[in-house]
JSON list of C-alpha atoms in Angstrom, two decimals:
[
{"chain": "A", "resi": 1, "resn": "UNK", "atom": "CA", "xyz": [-4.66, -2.16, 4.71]},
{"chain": "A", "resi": 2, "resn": "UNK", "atom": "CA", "xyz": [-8.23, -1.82, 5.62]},
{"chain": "A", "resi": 3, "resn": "UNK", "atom": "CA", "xyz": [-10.03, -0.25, 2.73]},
{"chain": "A", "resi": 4, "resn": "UNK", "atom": "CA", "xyz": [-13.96, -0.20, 3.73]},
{"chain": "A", "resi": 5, "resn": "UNK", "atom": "CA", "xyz": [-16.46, 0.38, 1.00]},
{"chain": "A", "resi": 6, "resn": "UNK", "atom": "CA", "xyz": [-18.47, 2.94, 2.31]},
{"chain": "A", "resi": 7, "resn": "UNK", "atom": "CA", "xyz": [-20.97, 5.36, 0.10]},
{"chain": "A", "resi": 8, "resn": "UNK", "atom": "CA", "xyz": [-19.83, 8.57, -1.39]},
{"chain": "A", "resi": 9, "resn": "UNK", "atom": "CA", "xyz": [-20.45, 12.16, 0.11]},
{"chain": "A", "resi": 10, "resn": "UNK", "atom": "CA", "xyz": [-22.19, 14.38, -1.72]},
{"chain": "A", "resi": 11, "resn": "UNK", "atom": "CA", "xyz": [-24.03, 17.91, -1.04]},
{"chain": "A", "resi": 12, "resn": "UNK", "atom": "CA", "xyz": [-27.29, 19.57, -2.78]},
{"chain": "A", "resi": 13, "resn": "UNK", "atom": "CA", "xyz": [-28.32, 23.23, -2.58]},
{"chain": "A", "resi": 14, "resn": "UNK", "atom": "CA", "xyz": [-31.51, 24.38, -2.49]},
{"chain": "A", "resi": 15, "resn": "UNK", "atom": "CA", "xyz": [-31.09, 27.87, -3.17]},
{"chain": "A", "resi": 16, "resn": "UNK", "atom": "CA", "xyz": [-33.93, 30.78, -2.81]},
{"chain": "A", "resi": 17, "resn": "UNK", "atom": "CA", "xyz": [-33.37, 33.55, -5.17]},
{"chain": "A", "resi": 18, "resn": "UNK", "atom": "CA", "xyz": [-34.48, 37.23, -4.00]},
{"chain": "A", "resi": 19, "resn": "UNK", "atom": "CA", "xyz": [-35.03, 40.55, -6.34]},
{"chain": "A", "resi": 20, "resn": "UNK", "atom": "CA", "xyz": [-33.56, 43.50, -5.69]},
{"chain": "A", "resi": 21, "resn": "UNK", "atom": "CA", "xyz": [-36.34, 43.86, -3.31]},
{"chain": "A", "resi": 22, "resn": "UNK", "atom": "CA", "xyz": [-36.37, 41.25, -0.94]},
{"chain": "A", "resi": 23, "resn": "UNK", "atom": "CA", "xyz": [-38.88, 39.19, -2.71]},
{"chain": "A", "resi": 24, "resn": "UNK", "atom": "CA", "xyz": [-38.56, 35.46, -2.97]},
{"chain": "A", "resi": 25, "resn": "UNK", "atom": "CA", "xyz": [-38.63, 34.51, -6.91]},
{"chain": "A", "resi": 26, "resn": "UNK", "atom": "CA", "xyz": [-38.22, 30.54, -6.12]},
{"chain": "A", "resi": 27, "resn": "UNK", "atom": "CA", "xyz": [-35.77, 27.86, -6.03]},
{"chain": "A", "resi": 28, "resn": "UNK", "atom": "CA", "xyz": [-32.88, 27.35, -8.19]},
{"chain": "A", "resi": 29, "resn": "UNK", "atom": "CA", "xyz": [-33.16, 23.79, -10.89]},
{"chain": "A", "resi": 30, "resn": "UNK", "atom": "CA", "xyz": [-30.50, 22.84, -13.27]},
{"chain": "A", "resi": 31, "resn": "UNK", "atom": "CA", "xyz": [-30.85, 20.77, -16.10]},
{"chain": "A", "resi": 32, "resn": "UNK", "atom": "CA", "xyz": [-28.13, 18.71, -16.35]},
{"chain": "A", "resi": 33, "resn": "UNK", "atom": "CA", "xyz": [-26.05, 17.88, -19.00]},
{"chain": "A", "resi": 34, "resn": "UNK", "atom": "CA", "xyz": [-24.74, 13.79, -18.33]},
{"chain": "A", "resi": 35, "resn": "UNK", "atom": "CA", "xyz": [-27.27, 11.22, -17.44]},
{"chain": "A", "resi": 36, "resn": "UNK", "atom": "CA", "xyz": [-29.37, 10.77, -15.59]},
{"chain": "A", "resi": 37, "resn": "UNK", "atom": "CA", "xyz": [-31.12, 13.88, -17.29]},
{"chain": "A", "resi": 38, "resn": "UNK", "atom": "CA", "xyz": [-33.82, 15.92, -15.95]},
{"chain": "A", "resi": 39, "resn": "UNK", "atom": "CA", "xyz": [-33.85, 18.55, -13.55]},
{"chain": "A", "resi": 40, "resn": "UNK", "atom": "CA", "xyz": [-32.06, 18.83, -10.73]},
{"chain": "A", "resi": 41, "resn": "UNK", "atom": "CA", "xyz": [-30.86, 20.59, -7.50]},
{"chain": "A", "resi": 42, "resn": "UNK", "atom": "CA", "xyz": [-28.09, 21.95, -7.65]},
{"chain": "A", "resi": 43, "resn": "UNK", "atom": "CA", "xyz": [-25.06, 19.95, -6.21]},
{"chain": "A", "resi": 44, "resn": "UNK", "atom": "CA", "xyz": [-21.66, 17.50, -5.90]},
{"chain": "A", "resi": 45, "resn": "UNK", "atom": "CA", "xyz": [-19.28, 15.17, -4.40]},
{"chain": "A", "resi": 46, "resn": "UNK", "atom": "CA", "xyz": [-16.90, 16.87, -1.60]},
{"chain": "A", "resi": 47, "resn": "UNK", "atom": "CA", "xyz": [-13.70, 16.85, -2.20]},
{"chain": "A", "resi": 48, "resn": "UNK", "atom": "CA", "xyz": [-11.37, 15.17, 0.44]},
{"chain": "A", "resi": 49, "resn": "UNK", "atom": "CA", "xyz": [-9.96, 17.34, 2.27]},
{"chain": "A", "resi": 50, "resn": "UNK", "atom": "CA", "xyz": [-12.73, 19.34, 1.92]},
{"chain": "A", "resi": 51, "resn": "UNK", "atom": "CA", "xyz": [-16.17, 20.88, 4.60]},
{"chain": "A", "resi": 52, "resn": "UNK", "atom": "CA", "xyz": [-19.79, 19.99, 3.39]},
{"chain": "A", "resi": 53, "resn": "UNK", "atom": "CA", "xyz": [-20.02, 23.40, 3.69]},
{"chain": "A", "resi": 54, "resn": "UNK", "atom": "CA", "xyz": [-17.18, 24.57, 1.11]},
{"chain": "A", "resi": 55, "resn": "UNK", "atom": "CA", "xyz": [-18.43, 21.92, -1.07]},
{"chain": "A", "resi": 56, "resn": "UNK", "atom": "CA", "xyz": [-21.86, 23.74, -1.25]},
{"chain": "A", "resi": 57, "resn": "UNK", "atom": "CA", "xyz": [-20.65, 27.33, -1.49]},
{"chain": "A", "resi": 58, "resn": "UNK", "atom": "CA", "xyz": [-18.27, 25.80, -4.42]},
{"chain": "A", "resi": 59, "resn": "UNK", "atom": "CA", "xyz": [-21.10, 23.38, -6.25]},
{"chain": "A", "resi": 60, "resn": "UNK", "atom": "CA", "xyz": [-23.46, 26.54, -6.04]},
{"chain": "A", "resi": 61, "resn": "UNK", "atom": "CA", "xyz": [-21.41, 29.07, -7.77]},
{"chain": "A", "resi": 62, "resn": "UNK", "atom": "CA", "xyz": [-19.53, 25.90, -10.57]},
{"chain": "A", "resi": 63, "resn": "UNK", "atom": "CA", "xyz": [-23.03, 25.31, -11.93]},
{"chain": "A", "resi": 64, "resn": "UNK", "atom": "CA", "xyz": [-25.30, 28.34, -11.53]},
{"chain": "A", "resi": 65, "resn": "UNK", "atom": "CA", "xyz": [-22.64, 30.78, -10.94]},
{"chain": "A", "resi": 66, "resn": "UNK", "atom": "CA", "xyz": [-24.55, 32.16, -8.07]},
{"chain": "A", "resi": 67, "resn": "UNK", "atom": "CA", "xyz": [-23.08, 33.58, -4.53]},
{"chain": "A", "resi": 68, "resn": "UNK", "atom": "CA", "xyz": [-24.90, 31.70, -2.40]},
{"chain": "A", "resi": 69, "resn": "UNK", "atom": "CA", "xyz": [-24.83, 32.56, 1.41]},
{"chain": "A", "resi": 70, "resn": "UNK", "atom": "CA", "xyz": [-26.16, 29.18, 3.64]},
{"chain": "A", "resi": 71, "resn": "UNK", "atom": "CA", "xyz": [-29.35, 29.57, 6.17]},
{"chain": "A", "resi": 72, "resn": "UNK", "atom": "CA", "xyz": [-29.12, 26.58, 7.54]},
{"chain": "A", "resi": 73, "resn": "UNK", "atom": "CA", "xyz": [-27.79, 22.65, 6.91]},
{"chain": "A", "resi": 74, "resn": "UNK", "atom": "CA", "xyz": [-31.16, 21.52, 6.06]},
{"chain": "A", "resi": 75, "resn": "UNK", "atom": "CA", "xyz": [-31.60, 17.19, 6.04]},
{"chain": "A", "resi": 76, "resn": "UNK", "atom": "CA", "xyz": [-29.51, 14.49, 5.04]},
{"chain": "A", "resi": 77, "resn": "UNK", "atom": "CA", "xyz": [-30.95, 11.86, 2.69]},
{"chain": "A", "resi": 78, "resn": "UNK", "atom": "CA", "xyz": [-28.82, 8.38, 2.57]},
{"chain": "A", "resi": 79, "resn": "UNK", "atom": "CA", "xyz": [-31.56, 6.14, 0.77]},
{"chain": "A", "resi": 80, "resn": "UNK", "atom": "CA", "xyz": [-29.25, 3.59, -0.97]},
{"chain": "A", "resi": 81, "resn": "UNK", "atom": "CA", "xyz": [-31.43, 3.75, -3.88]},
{"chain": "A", "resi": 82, "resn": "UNK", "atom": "CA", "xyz": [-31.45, 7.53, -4.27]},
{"chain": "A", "resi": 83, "resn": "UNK", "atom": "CA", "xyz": [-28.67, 7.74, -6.90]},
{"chain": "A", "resi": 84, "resn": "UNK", "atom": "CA", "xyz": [-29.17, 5.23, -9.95]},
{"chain": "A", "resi": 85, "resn": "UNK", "atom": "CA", "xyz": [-25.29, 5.18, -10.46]},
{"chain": "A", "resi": 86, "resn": "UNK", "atom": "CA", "xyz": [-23.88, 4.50, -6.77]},
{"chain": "A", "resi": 87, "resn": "UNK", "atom": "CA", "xyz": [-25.02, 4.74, -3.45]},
{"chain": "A", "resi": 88, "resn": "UNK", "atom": "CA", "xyz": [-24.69, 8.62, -1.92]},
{"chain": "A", "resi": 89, "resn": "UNK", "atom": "CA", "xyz": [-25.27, 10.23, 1.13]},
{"chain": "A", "resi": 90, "resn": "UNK", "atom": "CA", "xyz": [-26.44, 14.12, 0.80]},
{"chain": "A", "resi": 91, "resn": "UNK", "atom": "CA", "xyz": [-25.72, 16.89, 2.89]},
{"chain": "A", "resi": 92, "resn": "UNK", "atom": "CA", "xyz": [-28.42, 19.20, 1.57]},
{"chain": "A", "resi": 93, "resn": "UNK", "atom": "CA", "xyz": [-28.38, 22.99, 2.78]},
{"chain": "A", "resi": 94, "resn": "UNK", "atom": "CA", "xyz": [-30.98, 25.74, 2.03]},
{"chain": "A", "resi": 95, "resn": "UNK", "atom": "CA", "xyz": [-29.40, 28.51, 0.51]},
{"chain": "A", "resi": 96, "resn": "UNK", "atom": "CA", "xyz": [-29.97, 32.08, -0.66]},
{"chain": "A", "resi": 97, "resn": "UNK", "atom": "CA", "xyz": [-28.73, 34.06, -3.32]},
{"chain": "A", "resi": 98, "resn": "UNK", "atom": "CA", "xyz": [-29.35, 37.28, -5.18]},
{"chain": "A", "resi": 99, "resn": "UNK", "atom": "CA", "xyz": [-28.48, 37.55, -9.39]},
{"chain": "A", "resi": 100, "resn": "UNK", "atom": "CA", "xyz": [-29.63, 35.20, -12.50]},
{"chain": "A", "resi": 101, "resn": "UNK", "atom": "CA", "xyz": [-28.32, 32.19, -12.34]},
{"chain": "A", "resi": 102, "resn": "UNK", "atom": "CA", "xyz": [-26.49, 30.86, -15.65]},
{"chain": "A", "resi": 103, "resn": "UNK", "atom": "CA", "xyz": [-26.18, 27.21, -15.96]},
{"chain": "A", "resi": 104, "resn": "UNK", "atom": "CA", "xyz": [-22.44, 25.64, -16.14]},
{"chain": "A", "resi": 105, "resn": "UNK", "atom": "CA", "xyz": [-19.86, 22.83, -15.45]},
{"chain": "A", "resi": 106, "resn": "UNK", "atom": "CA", "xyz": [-22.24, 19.47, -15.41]},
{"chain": "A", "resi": 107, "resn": "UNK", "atom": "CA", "xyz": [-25.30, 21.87, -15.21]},
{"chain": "A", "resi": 108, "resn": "UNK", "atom": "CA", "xyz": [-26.72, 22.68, -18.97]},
{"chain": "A", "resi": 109, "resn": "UNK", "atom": "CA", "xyz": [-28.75, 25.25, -17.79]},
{"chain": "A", "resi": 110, "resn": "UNK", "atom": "CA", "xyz": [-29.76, 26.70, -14.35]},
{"chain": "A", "resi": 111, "resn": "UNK", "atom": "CA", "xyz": [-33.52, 28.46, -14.05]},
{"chain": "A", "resi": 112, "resn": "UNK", "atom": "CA", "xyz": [-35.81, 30.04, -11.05]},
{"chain": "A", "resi": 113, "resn": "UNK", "atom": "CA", "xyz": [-39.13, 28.15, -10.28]},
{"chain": "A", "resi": 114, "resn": "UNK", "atom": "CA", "xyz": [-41.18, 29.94, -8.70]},
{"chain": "A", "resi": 115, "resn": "UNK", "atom": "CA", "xyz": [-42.67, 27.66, -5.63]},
{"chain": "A", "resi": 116, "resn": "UNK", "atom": "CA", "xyz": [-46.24, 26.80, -6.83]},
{"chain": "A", "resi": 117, "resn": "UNK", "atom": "CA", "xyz": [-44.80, 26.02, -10.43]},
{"chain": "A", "resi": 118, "resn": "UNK", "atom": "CA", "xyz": [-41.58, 23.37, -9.86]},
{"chain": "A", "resi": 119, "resn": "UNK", "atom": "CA", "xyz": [-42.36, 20.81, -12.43]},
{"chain": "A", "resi": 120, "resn": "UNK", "atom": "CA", "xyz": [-41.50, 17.69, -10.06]},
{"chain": "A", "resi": 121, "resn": "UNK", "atom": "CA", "xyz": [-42.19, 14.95, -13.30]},
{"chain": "A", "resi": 122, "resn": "UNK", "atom": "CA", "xyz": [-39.03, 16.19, -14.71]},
{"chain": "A", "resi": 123, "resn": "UNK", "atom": "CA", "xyz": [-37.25, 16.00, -11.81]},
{"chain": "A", "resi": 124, "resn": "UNK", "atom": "CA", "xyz": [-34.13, 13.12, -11.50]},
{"chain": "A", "resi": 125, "resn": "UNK", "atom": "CA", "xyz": [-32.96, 11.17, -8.35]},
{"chain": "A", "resi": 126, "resn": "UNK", "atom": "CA", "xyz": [-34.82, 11.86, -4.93]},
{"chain": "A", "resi": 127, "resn": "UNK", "atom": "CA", "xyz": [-34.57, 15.28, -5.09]},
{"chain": "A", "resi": 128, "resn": "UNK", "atom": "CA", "xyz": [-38.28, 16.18, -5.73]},
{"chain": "A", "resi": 129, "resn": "UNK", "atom": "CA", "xyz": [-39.13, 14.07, -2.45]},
{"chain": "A", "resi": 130, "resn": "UNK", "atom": "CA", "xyz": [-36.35, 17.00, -0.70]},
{"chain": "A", "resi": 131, "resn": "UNK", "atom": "CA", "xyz": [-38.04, 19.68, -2.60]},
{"chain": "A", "resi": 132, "resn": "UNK", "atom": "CA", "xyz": [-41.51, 18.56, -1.20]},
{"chain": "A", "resi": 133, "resn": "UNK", "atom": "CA", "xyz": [-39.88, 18.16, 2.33]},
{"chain": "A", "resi": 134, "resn": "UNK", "atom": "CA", "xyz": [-38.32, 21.70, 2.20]},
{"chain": "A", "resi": 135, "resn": "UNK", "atom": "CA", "xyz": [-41.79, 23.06, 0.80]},
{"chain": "A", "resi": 136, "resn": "UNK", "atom": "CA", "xyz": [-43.71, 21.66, 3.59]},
{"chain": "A", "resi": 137, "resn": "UNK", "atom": "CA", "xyz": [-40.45, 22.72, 6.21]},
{"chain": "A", "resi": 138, "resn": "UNK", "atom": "CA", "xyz": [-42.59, 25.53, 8.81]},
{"chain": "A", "resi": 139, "resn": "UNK", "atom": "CA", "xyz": [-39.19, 27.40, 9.05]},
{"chain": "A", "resi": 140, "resn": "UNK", "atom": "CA", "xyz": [-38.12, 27.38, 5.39]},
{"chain": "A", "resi": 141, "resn": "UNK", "atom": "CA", "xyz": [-36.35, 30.93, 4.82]},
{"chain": "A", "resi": 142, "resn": "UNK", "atom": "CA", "xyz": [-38.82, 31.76, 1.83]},
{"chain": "A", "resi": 143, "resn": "UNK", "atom": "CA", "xyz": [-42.31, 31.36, 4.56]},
{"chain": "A", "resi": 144, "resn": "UNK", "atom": "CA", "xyz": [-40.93, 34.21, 6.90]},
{"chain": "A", "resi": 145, "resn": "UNK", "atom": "CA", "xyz": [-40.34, 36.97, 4.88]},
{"chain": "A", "resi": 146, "resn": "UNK", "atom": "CA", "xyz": [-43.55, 38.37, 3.35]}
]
């Protein structure tokens, strides 16, 4: 039987948060509770059997207990190097959501940053490199509402 080592699929949300209003509060960081610790986006292996896009909806809502609804499937990042524990390939998809998130499953706790005050030093794996790509993205969801 051919059994191919291949790297595992995984999915990160980066989800903008809106008041009651309309207006964009930030992005959605959990701290997370097993190593490596720091900050992260949101996120998780698919499950065989199993869309990117369920996997997102289902990671979103296990640790920040948020309803997220998907924009758009945003990049995929495959760097070898951009998990410490295996190599993964991300599916990452910007989100949006209404509510407070509350931190749970692998996430210790799950906060809004606003955009001008993510605190990228704290921040594990490659995922501040995706935050500064989405940030700089023309047609991120947050830069067209106003």
């Amino acid at each position: 039987m051919f059994n191919p080592e291949t790297p595992l699929l995984t999915v990160d949300g980066i989800i903008n948060v809106q008041d009651e209003n309309g207006n964009w509060k930030g992005i959605v960081l959990i701290k997370r509770k097993y190593p490596p610790v720091g900050l992260a986006l949101p996120g998780g292996f698919v499950d065989v059997g199993e869309t990117v896009e369920h996997a997102v909806i289902r990671e979103m809502k296990e640790e920040t207990g948020l309803d997220v609804v998907i924009i758009r499937q945003f990049r995929v990042y495959s760097d070898p190097k951009r998990d410490p524990r295996r190599h993964t390939v991300s599916v990452v998809f910007e989100c949006v959501a209404r509510g407070e998130p509350k931190g749970s499953d692998d996430a210790k706790t799950a906060k809004i940053f606003s955009y001008s005050e993510i605190p990228f030093e704290k921040i594990v794996f490659d995922h501040a490199e995706i935050i500064k790509d989405y940030l700089s993205f023309t047609q991120a969801v947050f830069k067209k509402v106003k």
